[in-house]
Amino acid sequence: MERTFLMVKPDGVERGLIGQVISRLENKGFRMVAMKMLRISEELAREQYAEHAGKPFFDEMLSFMTSGPVVAMVWEGRGVIQSVRRLMGATDPAQAAPGTIRGDMGTSISRNVVHGSDSPAAAEREIKLFFDSGEILA
Ligand code: CDP
Ligand code: MG
């Protein structure tokens, strides 16, 4: 069964949106198989976002992602990787369609509530970065 990594970012936790994010995925029929709240280190944030190293927004993104607690999760279901990307909506909440998480709840491109894996390779890499295999309760 396909799995993806989803994170409620510090803005989503701070604003009390954890439950709404989870509800949208549960309503869609996906199953959560792991969850933890943590404050991520700069080192972990750098690894998670390695593909963006050197981009103009990188340093500000690292400081934001480490500014407060996040909620990291693993979700399972058929087609869950692309389906969660569609439920999230476009990266910039101003462009994200109404009805999507970012379209309905995001406030700016850097405060867009959620992160979700964008491919099977990313999902595998990100799940391993945040969870030991024993923490995933299938
Ligand atoms: O998160 P997503 O995969 O939709 O977008 P991305 O292009 O992989 O960028 C990763 C994250 O970097 C975004 O979710 C934004 O929070 C942040 N970002 C930003 O702060 N400013 C930008 N101009 C582009 C991205
Ligand atoms: Mg991305």
PDB file of N, CA, C and O in Angstrom, residues 9 11 49 52 57 60-61 64-65 89-96 102 105-115:
ATOM      1  N   LYS A   9       2.946  22.375   9.373  1.00  0.00           N
ATOM      2  CA  LYS A   9       4.064  23.290   9.627  1.00  0.00           C
ATOM      3  C   LYS A   9       3.780  24.158  10.862  1.00  0.00           C
ATOM      4  O   LYS A   9       2.648  24.196  11.361  1.00  0.00           O
ATOM      5  N   ASP A  11       3.112  27.212  11.380  1.00  0.00           N
ATOM      6  CA  ASP A  11       1.954  28.129  11.322  1.00  0.00           C
ATOM      7  C   ASP A  11       0.652  27.372  11.551  1.00  0.00           C
ATOM      8  O   ASP A  11      -0.248  27.868  12.245  1.00  0.00           O
ATOM      9  N   TYR A  49      14.600  19.673   3.214  1.00  0.00           N
ATOM     10  CA  TYR A  49      14.454  20.600   2.093  1.00  0.00           C
ATOM     11  C   TYR A  49      15.735  20.728   1.273  1.00  0.00           C
ATOM     12  O   TYR A  49      15.958  21.757   0.640  1.00  0.00           O
ATOM     13  N   HIS A  52      16.113  22.412  -2.090  1.00  0.00           N
ATOM     14  CA  HIS A  52      15.966  23.869  -2.209  1.00  0.00           C
ATOM     15  C   HIS A  52      17.185  24.641  -1.701  1.00  0.00           C
ATOM     16  O   HIS A  52      17.161  25.874  -1.677  1.00  0.00           O
ATOM     17  N   PHE A  57      14.797  31.791  -0.889  1.00  0.00           N
ATOM     18  CA  PHE A  57      13.913  31.680   0.279  1.00  0.00           C
ATOM     19  C   PHE A  57      14.414  30.664   1.304  1.00  0.00           C
ATOM     20  O   PHE A  57      13.802  30.482   2.351  1.00  0.00           O
ATOM     21  N   GLU A  60      15.314  31.754   5.181  1.00  0.00           N
ATOM     22  CA  GLU A  60      14.108  32.200   5.897  1.00  0.00           C
ATOM     23  C   GLU A  60      13.170  30.996   6.131  1.00  0.00           C
ATOM     24  O   GLU A  60      12.550  30.872   7.195  1.00  0.00           O
ATOM     25  N   MET A  61      13.147  30.062   5.177  1.00  0.00           N
ATOM     26  CA  MET A  61      12.309  28.882   5.360  1.00  0.00           C
ATOM     27  C   MET A  61      12.837  28.014   6.508  1.00  0.00           C
ATOM     28  O   MET A  61      12.057  27.522   7.325  1.00  0.00           O
ATOM     29  N   PHE A  64      11.919  29.582   9.762  1.00  0.00           N
ATOM     30  CA  PHE A  64      10.491  29.394  10.044  1.00  0.00           C
ATOM     31  C   PHE A  64      10.178  27.951  10.441  1.00  0.00           C
ATOM     32  O   PHE A  64       9.468  27.706  11.426  1.00  0.00           O
ATOM     33  N   MET A  65      10.723  27.001   9.717  1.00  0.00           N
ATOM     34  CA  MET A  65      10.395  25.588   9.983  1.00  0.00           C
ATOM     35  C   MET A  65      10.894  25.124  11.354  1.00  0.00           C
ATOM     36  O   MET A  65      10.377  24.156  11.908  1.00  0.00           O
ATOM     37  N   GLY A  89      -3.277  21.554  -2.369  1.00  0.00           N
ATOM     38  CA  GLY A  89      -3.378  22.707  -3.259  1.00  0.00           C
ATOM     39  C   GLY A  89      -2.016  23.281  -3.600  1.00  0.00           C
ATOM     40  O   GLY A  89      -0.979  22.828  -3.117  1.00  0.00           O
ATOM     41  N   ALA A  90      -2.023  24.314  -4.443  1.00  0.00           N
ATOM     42  CA  ALA A  90      -0.787  24.924  -4.943  1.00  0.00           C
ATOM     43  C   ALA A  90       0.050  25.486  -3.798  1.00  0.00           C
ATOM     44  O   ALA A  90      -0.480  25.864  -2.747  1.00  0.00           O
ATOM     45  N   THR A  91       1.360  25.546  -4.037  1.00  0.00           N
ATOM     46  CA  THR A  91       2.310  26.011  -3.016  1.00  0.00           C
ATOM     47  C   THR A  91       1.929  27.384  -2.457  1.00  0.00           C
ATOM     48  O   THR A  91       1.993  27.605  -1.244  1.00  0.00           O
ATOM     49  N   ASP A  92       1.553  28.305  -3.338  1.00  0.00           N
ATOM     50  CA  ASP A  92       1.191  29.660  -2.908  1.00  0.00           C
ATOM     51  C   ASP A  92      -0.314  29.712  -2.620  1.00  0.00           C
ATOM     52  O   ASP A  92      -1.120  29.541  -3.535  1.00  0.00           O
ATOM     53  N   PRO A  93      -0.679  29.938  -1.368  1.00  0.00           N
ATOM     54  CA  PRO A  93      -2.116  29.960  -1.024  1.00  0.00           C
ATOM     55  C   PRO A  93      -2.931  30.937  -1.869  1.00  0.00           C
ATOM     56  O   PRO A  93      -4.131  30.709  -2.089  1.00  0.00           O
ATOM     57  N   ALA A  94      -2.295  31.983  -2.377  1.00  0.00           N
ATOM     58  CA  ALA A  94      -3.013  32.930  -3.231  1.00  0.00           C
ATOM     59  C   ALA A  94      -3.427  32.290  -4.554  1.00  0.00           C
ATOM     60  O   ALA A  94      -4.383  32.737  -5.192  1.00  0.00           O
ATOM     61  N   GLN A  95      -2.701  31.241  -4.973  1.00  0.00           N
ATOM     62  CA  GLN A  95      -3.010  30.535  -6.228  1.00  0.00           C
ATOM     63  C   GLN A  95      -3.773  29.238  -5.976  1.00  0.00           C
ATOM     64  O   GLN A  95      -4.310  28.654  -6.915  1.00  0.00           O
ATOM     65  N   ALA A  96      -3.777  28.776  -4.737  1.00  0.00           N
ATOM     66  CA  ALA A  96      -4.383  27.475  -4.429  1.00  0.00           C
ATOM     67  C   ALA A  96      -5.901  27.557  -4.532  1.00  0.00           C
ATOM     68  O   ALA A  96      -6.512  28.535  -4.100  1.00  0.00           O
ATOM     69  N   ARG A 102      -4.398  24.549   1.492  1.00  0.00           N
ATOM     70  CA  ARG A 102      -3.705  25.838   1.362  1.00  0.00           C
ATOM     71  C   ARG A 102      -4.626  26.933   0.851  1.00  0.00           C
ATOM     72  O   ARG A 102      -4.512  28.083   1.267  1.00  0.00           O
ATOM     73  N   MET A 105      -6.800  27.721   4.051  1.00  0.00           N
ATOM     74  CA  MET A 105      -6.174  28.043   5.346  1.00  0.00           C
ATOM     75  C   MET A 105      -4.829  28.744   5.237  1.00  0.00           C
ATOM     76  O   MET A 105      -4.382  29.337   6.219  1.00  0.00           O
ATOM     77  N   GLY A 106      -4.159  28.670   4.106  1.00  0.00           N
ATOM     78  CA  GLY A 106      -2.816  29.246   3.988  1.00  0.00           C
ATOM     79  C   GLY A 106      -2.858  30.764   3.932  1.00  0.00           C
ATOM     80  O   GLY A 106      -3.803  31.345   3.400  1.00  0.00           O
ATOM     81  N   THR A 107      -1.830  31.406   4.484  1.00  0.00           N
ATOM     82  CA  THR A 107      -1.803  32.875   4.506  1.00  0.00           C
ATOM     83  C   THR A 107      -0.725  33.478   3.610  1.00  0.00           C
ATOM     84  O   THR A 107      -0.827  34.635   3.222  1.00  0.00           O
ATOM     85  N   SER A 108       0.325  32.730   3.293  1.00  0.00           N
ATOM     86  CA  SER A 108       1.355  33.222   2.365  1.00  0.00           C
ATOM     87  C   SER A 108       2.167  32.029   1.898  1.00  0.00           C
ATOM     88  O   SER A 108       2.054  30.934   2.460  1.00  0.00           O
ATOM     89  N   ILE A 109       3.032  32.253   0.899  1.00  0.00           N
ATOM     90  CA  ILE A 109       3.788  31.111   0.350  1.00  0.00           C
ATOM     91  C   ILE A 109       4.678  30.482   1.412  1.00  0.00           C
ATOM     92  O   ILE A 109       4.892  29.273   1.413  1.00  0.00           O
ATOM     93  N   SER A 110       5.169  31.280   2.342  1.00  0.00           N
ATOM     94  CA  SER A 110       6.027  30.718   3.396  1.00  0.00           C
ATOM     95  C   SER A 110       5.207  30.208   4.588  1.00  0.00           C
ATOM     96  O   SER A 110       5.724  29.502   5.440  1.00  0.00           O
ATOM     97  N   ARG A 111       3.918  30.585   4.637  1.00  0.00           N
ATOM     98  CA  ARG A 111       3.046  30.150   5.744  1.00  0.00           C
ATOM     99  C   ARG A 111       1.877  29.386   5.121  1.00  0.00           C
ATOM    100  O   ARG A 111       0.731  29.818   5.163  1.00  0.00           O
ATOM    101  N   ASN A 112       2.211  28.243   4.529  1.00  0.00           N
ATOM    102  CA  ASN A 112       1.207  27.510   3.749  1.00  0.00           C
ATOM    103  C   ASN A 112       0.742  26.214   4.413  1.00  0.00           C
ATOM    104  O   ASN A 112       0.255  25.299   3.762  1.00  0.00           O
ATOM    105  N   VAL A 113       0.903  26.160   5.745  1.00  0.00           N
ATOM    106  CA  VAL A 113       0.220  25.188   6.620  1.00  0.00           C
ATOM    107  C   VAL A 113       0.745  23.748   6.571  1.00  0.00           C
ATOM    108  O   VAL A 113       0.875  23.121   7.616  1.00  0.00           O
ATOM    109  N   VAL A 114       1.001  23.237   5.365  1.00  0.00           N
ATOM    110  CA  VAL A 114       1.360  21.821   5.251  1.00  0.00           C
ATOM    111  C   VAL A 114       2.523  21.588   4.292  1.00  0.00           C
ATOM    112  O   VAL A 114       2.750  22.354   3.355  1.00  0.00           O
ATOM    113  N   HIS A 115       3.213  20.480   4.556  1.00  0.00           N
ATOM    114  CA  HIS A 115       4.167  19.911   3.609  1.00  0.00           C
ATOM    115  C   HIS A 115       3.697  18.510   3.274  1.00  0.00           C
ATOM    116  O   HIS A 115       3.269  17.776   4.164  1.00  0.00           O
TER     117      HIS A 115
END
